[in-house]
Structures are given as structure tokens and as C-alpha cells.
């Protein structure tokens, strides 16, 4: 258990199970403690309960809250307000990107343009 507490904890909020599994594998290989959520509600609950070191957050999620709403809730909550959030989404329009960054995202990757190894490298760089 002590080993788990010393590992960097990442929360991946992604409804695409295939893509989620890819990121779980990549981050687990790098000794991250990986948490996953498939809906905005699950992501918000886990972020508040587990206080991860960083969150990878999709925007388009099933359920009643999307990724931007999760980000907004995180930034308004004392427990989660300082957790770094990197958006990983297929939403590539300037308005959505701008809104995500304005709400407090620390980075924004377009899924179709983001190689998982690049995302890993950027997460590790960001956490340094």
C-alpha cells in the first residue's frame, strides 16, 4: 500500500473503452496509479474523492455532465481546484478549445492528432 501512495495518480475520464485501455496500459507501464471513469459524473466523483495528481479529460461524455462541466466543477471546488487537467478530445473547433482553456485546463490535445506517447511525455513534463 505504501508503494501506491508514492506513485503518481492519474485519472482518465474517457468513454471510449479502447482508447481508455491504451492510456491505462501506457501510464501503468510508467508506474502511474491509474483510475478510470467512463462518464462525467464518475470522473467528477473520482476527482473529488481520490485527488489525483493529474486528470486526462474527454469533453464529449455520456451522462448528464460533459467534460467542460467536470472541469468547471473541479475549478470551483476547494479539493480539486489545483489538480492539473489536460483535455483530450475530438472537439477541435477554436471555440471549444478556447472555452476549455478559459475554464482552467492546463493543456488541450486533439485525439486524432495526439500520439499516446506524446501525451505521456507531456504529462510527465507537466508534472515535473
Short mmCIF file of N, CA and C in Angstrom, two decimals:
data_model
loop_
_atom_site.label_atom_id
_atom_site.label_comp_id
_atom_site.label_asym_id
_atom_site.label_seq_id
_atom_site.Cartn_x
_atom_site.Cartn_y
_atom_site.Cartn_z
N UNK A 1 0.82 -1.20 0.00
CA UNK A 1 0.00 0.00 0.00
C UNK A 1 0.86 1.26 0.00
N UNK A 2 1.99 1.23 0.72
CA UNK A 2 2.88 2.38 0.75
C UNK A 2 3.36 2.72 -0.66
N UNK A 3 3.65 1.68 -1.45
CA UNK A 3 4.10 1.90 -2.82
C UNK A 3 3.04 2.66 -3.62
N UNK A 4 1.76 2.32 -3.46
CA UNK A 4 0.70 3.00 -4.20
C UNK A 4 0.62 4.48 -3.81
N UNK A 5 0.84 4.80 -2.54
CA UNK A 5 0.75 6.19 -2.11
C UNK A 5 1.88 7.02 -2.71
N UNK A 6 2.99 6.41 -3.03
CA UNK A 6 4.12 7.14 -3.59
C UNK A 6 4.07 7.26 -5.11
N UNK A 7 3.13 6.57 -5.73
CA UNK A 7 3.02 6.62 -7.18
C UNK A 7 2.17 7.82 -7.62
N UNK A 8 2.49 8.36 -8.76
CA UNK A 8 1.69 9.44 -9.33
C UNK A 8 0.34 8.87 -9.74
N UNK A 9 -0.71 9.55 -9.30
CA UNK A 9 -2.07 9.08 -9.56
C UNK A 9 -2.67 9.90 -10.71
N UNK A 10 -3.10 9.20 -11.76
CA UNK A 10 -3.74 9.86 -12.90
C UNK A 10 -5.17 9.35 -13.02
N UNK A 11 -6.08 10.27 -13.28
CA UNK A 11 -7.47 9.92 -13.55
C UNK A 11 -7.73 10.14 -15.02
N UNK A 12 -8.18 9.08 -15.70
CA UNK A 12 -8.51 9.16 -17.13
C UNK A 12 -10.02 9.11 -17.25
N UNK A 13 -10.61 10.20 -17.72
CA UNK A 13 -12.06 10.28 -17.91
C UNK A 13 -12.31 10.20 -19.41
N UNK A 14 -12.70 9.01 -19.85
CA UNK A 14 -12.82 8.70 -21.29
C UNK A 14 -13.87 7.62 -21.47
N UNK A 15 -14.84 7.86 -22.35
CA UNK A 15 -15.91 6.87 -22.56
C UNK A 15 -15.57 5.83 -23.63
N UNK A 16 -14.56 6.10 -24.45
CA UNK A 16 -14.14 5.14 -25.46
C UNK A 16 -13.24 4.10 -24.77
N UNK A 17 -13.78 2.90 -24.55
CA UNK A 17 -13.08 1.87 -23.79
C UNK A 17 -11.75 1.48 -24.43
N UNK A 18 -11.71 1.41 -25.74
CA UNK A 18 -10.48 1.06 -26.45
C UNK A 18 -9.39 2.09 -26.16
N UNK A 19 -9.72 3.36 -26.33
CA UNK A 19 -8.75 4.43 -26.10
C UNK A 19 -8.36 4.49 -24.61
N UNK A 20 -9.33 4.33 -23.75
CA UNK A 20 -9.05 4.32 -22.32
C UNK A 20 -8.05 3.23 -21.97
N UNK A 21 -8.25 2.03 -22.53
CA UNK A 21 -7.34 0.92 -22.26
C UNK A 21 -5.92 1.20 -22.75
N UNK A 22 -5.81 1.88 -23.88
CA UNK A 22 -4.48 2.25 -24.39
C UNK A 22 -3.77 3.14 -23.38
N UNK A 23 -4.47 4.16 -22.90
CA UNK A 23 -3.86 5.08 -21.94
C UNK A 23 -3.59 4.41 -20.60
N UNK A 24 -4.47 3.54 -20.16
CA UNK A 24 -4.24 2.79 -18.92
C UNK A 24 -2.94 2.00 -19.04
N UNK A 25 -2.77 1.30 -20.15
CA UNK A 25 -1.58 0.48 -20.37
C UNK A 25 -0.31 1.34 -20.38
N UNK A 26 -0.36 2.44 -21.11
CA UNK A 26 0.82 3.31 -21.23
C UNK A 26 1.21 3.90 -19.87
N UNK A 27 0.22 4.40 -19.14
CA UNK A 27 0.55 5.03 -17.85
C UNK A 27 0.90 4.00 -16.78
N UNK A 28 0.28 2.84 -16.81
CA UNK A 28 0.62 1.79 -15.84
C UNK A 28 2.06 1.31 -16.05
N UNK A 29 2.48 1.21 -17.31
CA UNK A 29 3.87 0.81 -17.61
C UNK A 29 4.87 1.79 -17.04
N UNK A 30 4.45 3.04 -16.91
CA UNK A 30 5.32 4.09 -16.37
C UNK A 30 5.15 4.24 -14.86
N UNK A 31 4.50 3.25 -14.25
CA UNK A 31 4.31 3.18 -12.81
C UNK A 31 3.34 4.22 -12.24
N UNK A 32 2.44 4.72 -13.06
CA UNK A 32 1.38 5.58 -12.56
C UNK A 32 0.32 4.71 -11.91
N UNK A 33 -0.33 5.22 -10.89
CA UNK A 33 -1.54 4.59 -10.37
C UNK A 33 -2.66 5.16 -11.22
N UNK A 34 -3.39 4.30 -11.94
CA UNK A 34 -4.37 4.76 -12.92
C UNK A 34 -5.80 4.51 -12.42
N UNK A 35 -6.59 5.57 -12.45
CA UNK A 35 -8.02 5.49 -12.16
C UNK A 35 -8.75 5.83 -13.45
N UNK A 36 -9.89 5.19 -13.69
CA UNK A 36 -10.64 5.50 -14.91
C UNK A 36 -12.10 5.77 -14.58
N UNK A 37 -12.70 6.58 -15.45
CA UNK A 37 -14.13 6.88 -15.37
C UNK A 37 -14.65 6.98 -16.80
N UNK A 38 -15.86 6.48 -17.02
CA UNK A 38 -16.45 6.49 -18.36
C UNK A 38 -17.52 7.55 -18.58
N UNK A 39 -17.87 8.27 -17.51
CA UNK A 39 -18.86 9.35 -17.62
C UNK A 39 -18.35 10.58 -16.88
N UNK A 40 -18.96 11.71 -17.16
CA UNK A 40 -18.59 12.93 -16.45
C UNK A 40 -18.87 12.82 -14.96
N UNK A 41 -20.01 12.22 -14.62
CA UNK A 41 -20.37 12.06 -13.21
C UNK A 41 -19.33 11.23 -12.47
N UNK A 42 -18.94 10.10 -13.07
CA UNK A 42 -17.93 9.24 -12.43
C UNK A 42 -16.60 9.99 -12.30
N UNK A 43 -16.25 10.72 -13.34
CA UNK A 43 -15.00 11.47 -13.32
C UNK A 43 -14.99 12.51 -12.21
N UNK A 44 -16.08 13.23 -12.07
CA UNK A 44 -16.18 14.26 -11.03
C UNK A 44 -16.09 13.63 -9.64
N UNK A 45 -16.82 12.54 -9.42
CA UNK A 45 -16.81 11.86 -8.12
C UNK A 45 -15.41 11.36 -7.78
N UNK A 46 -14.75 10.72 -8.75
CA UNK A 46 -13.39 10.21 -8.50
C UNK A 46 -12.38 11.34 -8.28
N UNK A 47 -12.52 12.43 -9.02
CA UNK A 47 -11.59 13.56 -8.84
C UNK A 47 -11.70 14.10 -7.42
N UNK A 48 -12.90 14.25 -6.94
CA UNK A 48 -13.11 14.80 -5.60
C UNK A 48 -12.68 13.80 -4.51
N UNK A 49 -13.01 12.53 -4.72
CA UNK A 49 -12.72 11.51 -3.71
C UNK A 49 -11.24 11.12 -3.67
N UNK A 50 -10.61 10.99 -4.82
CA UNK A 50 -9.25 10.44 -4.91
C UNK A 50 -8.13 11.48 -5.02
N UNK A 51 -8.49 12.73 -5.32
CA UNK A 51 -7.49 13.80 -5.51
C UNK A 51 -6.29 13.34 -6.33
N UNK A 52 -6.52 13.00 -7.60
CA UNK A 52 -5.39 12.55 -8.44
C UNK A 52 -4.38 13.68 -8.63
N UNK A 53 -3.18 13.29 -9.05
CA UNK A 53 -2.14 14.28 -9.32
C UNK A 53 -2.40 15.01 -10.63
N UNK A 54 -3.12 14.35 -11.54
CA UNK A 54 -3.43 14.94 -12.84
C UNK A 54 -4.64 14.21 -13.43
N UNK A 55 -5.40 14.90 -14.28
CA UNK A 55 -6.59 14.33 -14.92
C UNK A 55 -6.46 14.49 -16.43
N UNK A 56 -6.71 13.39 -17.17
CA UNK A 56 -6.90 13.44 -18.62
C UNK A 56 -8.40 13.41 -18.83
N UNK A 57 -8.95 14.40 -19.49
CA UNK A 57 -10.40 14.58 -19.53
C UNK A 57 -10.92 14.74 -20.95
N UNK A 58 -11.83 13.85 -21.32
CA UNK A 58 -12.54 13.98 -22.60
C UNK A 58 -13.64 15.03 -22.41
N UNK A 59 -14.10 15.62 -23.48
CA UNK A 59 -15.20 16.59 -23.38
C UNK A 59 -16.54 15.91 -23.63
N UNK A 60 -16.64 15.15 -24.72
CA UNK A 60 -17.90 14.51 -25.06
C UNK A 60 -18.04 13.20 -24.29
N UNK A 61 -18.88 13.24 -23.26
CA UNK A 61 -19.05 12.09 -22.38
C UNK A 61 -20.53 11.77 -22.23
N UNK A 62 -20.87 10.50 -22.04
CA UNK A 62 -22.27 10.15 -21.79
C UNK A 62 -22.69 10.62 -20.40
N UNK A 63 -23.98 10.73 -20.20
CA UNK A 63 -24.48 11.14 -18.89
C UNK A 63 -24.90 12.60 -18.90
N UNK A 64 -25.14 13.12 -17.73
CA UNK A 64 -25.72 14.45 -17.63
C UNK A 64 -24.70 15.58 -17.60
N UNK A 65 -23.41 15.28 -17.39
CA UNK A 65 -22.42 16.35 -17.44
C UNK A 65 -21.27 15.98 -18.38
N UNK A 66 -20.86 16.95 -19.16
CA UNK A 66 -19.76 16.71 -20.10
C UNK A 66 -18.43 17.12 -19.46
N UNK A 67 -17.35 16.96 -20.19
CA UNK A 67 -16.03 17.24 -19.66
C UNK A 67 -15.82 18.69 -19.26
N UNK A 68 -16.38 19.63 -20.03
CA UNK A 68 -16.23 21.04 -19.67
C UNK A 68 -16.93 21.33 -18.35
N UNK A 69 -18.07 20.68 -18.12
CA UNK A 69 -18.77 20.87 -16.85
C UNK A 69 -17.99 20.24 -15.69
N UNK A 70 -17.35 19.09 -15.95
CA UNK A 70 -16.49 18.48 -14.93
C UNK A 70 -15.35 19.44 -14.58
N UNK A 71 -14.73 20.00 -15.59
CA UNK A 71 -13.63 20.95 -15.38
C UNK A 71 -14.11 22.15 -14.56
N UNK A 72 -15.26 22.69 -14.91
CA UNK A 72 -15.82 23.83 -14.19
C UNK A 72 -16.05 23.48 -12.72
N UNK A 73 -16.64 22.31 -12.46
CA UNK A 73 -16.86 21.86 -11.08
C UNK A 73 -15.54 21.71 -10.34
N UNK A 74 -14.55 21.15 -11.02
CA UNK A 74 -13.24 20.97 -10.39
C UNK A 74 -12.64 22.31 -9.99
N UNK A 75 -12.71 23.29 -10.86
CA UNK A 75 -12.11 24.59 -10.58
C UNK A 75 -12.87 25.37 -9.50
N UNK A 76 -14.13 25.03 -9.28
CA UNK A 76 -14.93 25.71 -8.25
C UNK A 76 -14.85 25.03 -6.89
N UNK A 77 -14.22 23.86 -6.82
CA UNK A 77 -14.18 23.06 -5.60
C UNK A 77 -12.81 23.18 -4.94
N UNK A 78 -12.80 23.44 -3.63
CA UNK A 78 -11.55 23.61 -2.90
C UNK A 78 -10.63 22.39 -2.99
N UNK A 79 -11.21 21.20 -3.00
CA UNK A 79 -10.43 19.96 -3.01
C UNK A 79 -9.75 19.75 -4.36
N UNK A 80 -10.43 20.11 -5.44
CA UNK A 80 -9.93 19.78 -6.79
C UNK A 80 -9.42 20.96 -7.59
N UNK A 81 -9.53 22.17 -7.06
CA UNK A 81 -9.25 23.37 -7.87
C UNK A 81 -7.82 23.43 -8.42
N UNK A 82 -6.87 22.81 -7.74
CA UNK A 82 -5.48 22.91 -8.19
C UNK A 82 -4.96 21.66 -8.89
N UNK A 83 -5.83 20.70 -9.13
CA UNK A 83 -5.41 19.49 -9.84
C UNK A 83 -5.25 19.83 -11.33
N UNK A 84 -4.09 19.56 -11.90
CA UNK A 84 -3.91 19.83 -13.33
C UNK A 84 -4.86 18.96 -14.18
N UNK A 85 -5.43 19.58 -15.19
CA UNK A 85 -6.35 18.89 -16.10
C UNK A 85 -5.87 19.10 -17.53
N UNK A 86 -5.71 18.00 -18.24
CA UNK A 86 -5.39 18.06 -19.67
C UNK A 86 -6.57 17.49 -20.43
N UNK A 87 -7.13 18.29 -21.30
CA UNK A 87 -8.25 17.84 -22.12
C UNK A 87 -7.70 17.03 -23.28
N UNK A 88 -8.34 15.90 -23.51
CA UNK A 88 -8.01 15.02 -24.63
C UNK A 88 -9.32 14.74 -25.34
N UNK A 89 -9.56 15.42 -26.45
CA UNK A 89 -10.88 15.39 -27.07
C UNK A 89 -10.80 15.41 -28.59
N UNK A 90 -11.90 15.02 -29.22
CA UNK A 90 -12.03 15.16 -30.67
C UNK A 90 -12.60 16.52 -31.05
N UNK A 91 -13.01 17.31 -30.08
CA UNK A 91 -13.53 18.66 -30.34
C UNK A 91 -12.35 19.56 -30.70
N UNK A 92 -12.27 19.88 -31.98
CA UNK A 92 -11.11 20.65 -32.43
C UNK A 92 -11.46 22.05 -32.92
N UNK A 93 -12.68 22.52 -32.58
CA UNK A 93 -13.03 23.87 -33.01
C UNK A 93 -12.45 24.88 -32.02
N UNK A 94 -12.10 26.03 -32.54
CA UNK A 94 -11.43 27.06 -31.73
C UNK A 94 -12.25 27.48 -30.52
N UNK A 95 -13.57 27.53 -30.66
CA UNK A 95 -14.43 27.95 -29.55
C UNK A 95 -14.36 26.99 -28.37
N UNK A 96 -14.39 25.68 -28.66
CA UNK A 96 -14.33 24.68 -27.60
C UNK A 96 -12.95 24.67 -26.94
N UNK A 97 -11.91 24.75 -27.75
CA UNK A 97 -10.55 24.79 -27.22
C UNK A 97 -10.39 26.01 -26.31
N UNK A 98 -10.83 27.16 -26.79
CA UNK A 98 -10.74 28.41 -26.03
C UNK A 98 -11.52 28.30 -24.72
N UNK A 99 -12.73 27.74 -24.78
CA UNK A 99 -13.54 27.59 -23.57
C UNK A 99 -12.87 26.67 -22.56
N UNK A 100 -12.31 25.55 -23.03
CA UNK A 100 -11.62 24.63 -22.14
C UNK A 100 -10.45 25.30 -21.43
N UNK A 101 -9.67 26.05 -22.18
CA UNK A 101 -8.52 26.74 -21.59
C UNK A 101 -8.97 27.86 -20.65
N UNK A 102 -10.04 28.55 -21.03
CA UNK A 102 -10.57 29.62 -20.18
C UNK A 102 -11.11 29.06 -18.86
N UNK A 103 -11.68 27.86 -18.90
CA UNK A 103 -12.20 27.23 -17.68
C UNK A 103 -11.09 26.70 -16.78
N UNK A 104 -9.87 26.67 -17.30
CA UNK A 104 -8.75 26.29 -16.46
C UNK A 104 -8.02 25.02 -16.84
N UNK A 105 -8.25 24.50 -18.04
CA UNK A 105 -7.48 23.34 -18.49
C UNK A 105 -6.02 23.75 -18.61
N UNK A 106 -5.13 22.84 -18.25
CA UNK A 106 -3.69 23.12 -18.32
C UNK A 106 -3.09 22.73 -19.66
N UNK A 107 -3.88 22.05 -20.49
CA UNK A 107 -3.44 21.65 -21.82
C UNK A 107 -4.62 21.10 -22.59
N UNK A 108 -4.47 21.01 -23.89
CA UNK A 108 -5.57 20.55 -24.75
C UNK A 108 -4.97 19.77 -25.91
N UNK A 109 -5.34 18.51 -26.03
CA UNK A 109 -4.89 17.67 -27.14
C UNK A 109 -6.08 17.21 -27.96
N UNK A 110 -5.91 17.21 -29.28
CA UNK A 110 -6.92 16.66 -30.18
C UNK A 110 -6.59 15.18 -30.35
N UNK A 111 -7.55 14.31 -30.04
CA UNK A 111 -7.30 12.86 -30.06
C UNK A 111 -6.73 12.38 -31.39
N UNK A 112 -7.28 12.87 -32.49
CA UNK A 112 -6.85 12.38 -33.79
C UNK A 112 -5.44 12.85 -34.15
N UNK A 113 -4.95 13.86 -33.43
CA UNK A 113 -3.61 14.38 -33.71
C UNK A 113 -2.61 14.03 -32.60
N UNK A 114 -3.10 13.41 -31.53
CA UNK A 114 -2.25 13.15 -30.36
C UNK A 114 -1.80 11.69 -30.33
N UNK A 115 -0.52 11.49 -30.46
CA UNK A 115 0.06 10.17 -30.29
C UNK A 115 0.09 9.90 -28.78
N UNK A 116 -0.36 8.71 -28.33
CA UNK A 116 -0.36 8.43 -26.89
C UNK A 116 1.00 8.63 -26.23
N UNK A 117 2.09 8.34 -26.93
CA UNK A 117 3.42 8.57 -26.36
C UNK A 117 3.69 10.06 -26.16
N UNK A 118 3.18 10.90 -27.07
CA UNK A 118 3.32 12.35 -26.91
C UNK A 118 2.54 12.83 -25.70
N UNK A 119 1.34 12.29 -25.52
CA UNK A 119 0.53 12.66 -24.36
C UNK A 119 1.26 12.27 -23.07
N UNK A 120 1.79 11.06 -23.03
CA UNK A 120 2.56 10.59 -21.87
C UNK A 120 3.73 11.54 -21.60
N UNK A 121 4.48 11.84 -22.62
CA UNK A 121 5.65 12.72 -22.48
C UNK A 121 5.23 14.09 -21.93
N UNK A 122 4.13 14.62 -22.45
CA UNK A 122 3.67 15.93 -21.99
C UNK A 122 3.16 15.88 -20.55
N UNK A 123 2.48 14.81 -20.18
CA UNK A 123 2.02 14.66 -18.81
C UNK A 123 3.22 14.61 -17.86
N UNK A 124 4.23 13.82 -18.22
CA UNK A 124 5.42 13.71 -17.38
C UNK A 124 6.15 15.05 -17.27
N UNK A 125 6.24 15.76 -18.38
CA UNK A 125 6.88 17.08 -18.37
C UNK A 125 6.09 18.04 -17.50
N UNK A 126 4.77 18.00 -17.63
CA UNK A 126 3.93 18.90 -16.86
C UNK A 126 4.06 18.64 -15.37
N UNK A 127 4.19 17.37 -14.98
CA UNK A 127 4.25 17.01 -13.57
C UNK A 127 5.61 17.31 -12.92
N UNK A 128 6.63 17.57 -13.71
CA UNK A 128 7.96 17.85 -13.15
C UNK A 128 8.00 19.15 -12.40
#
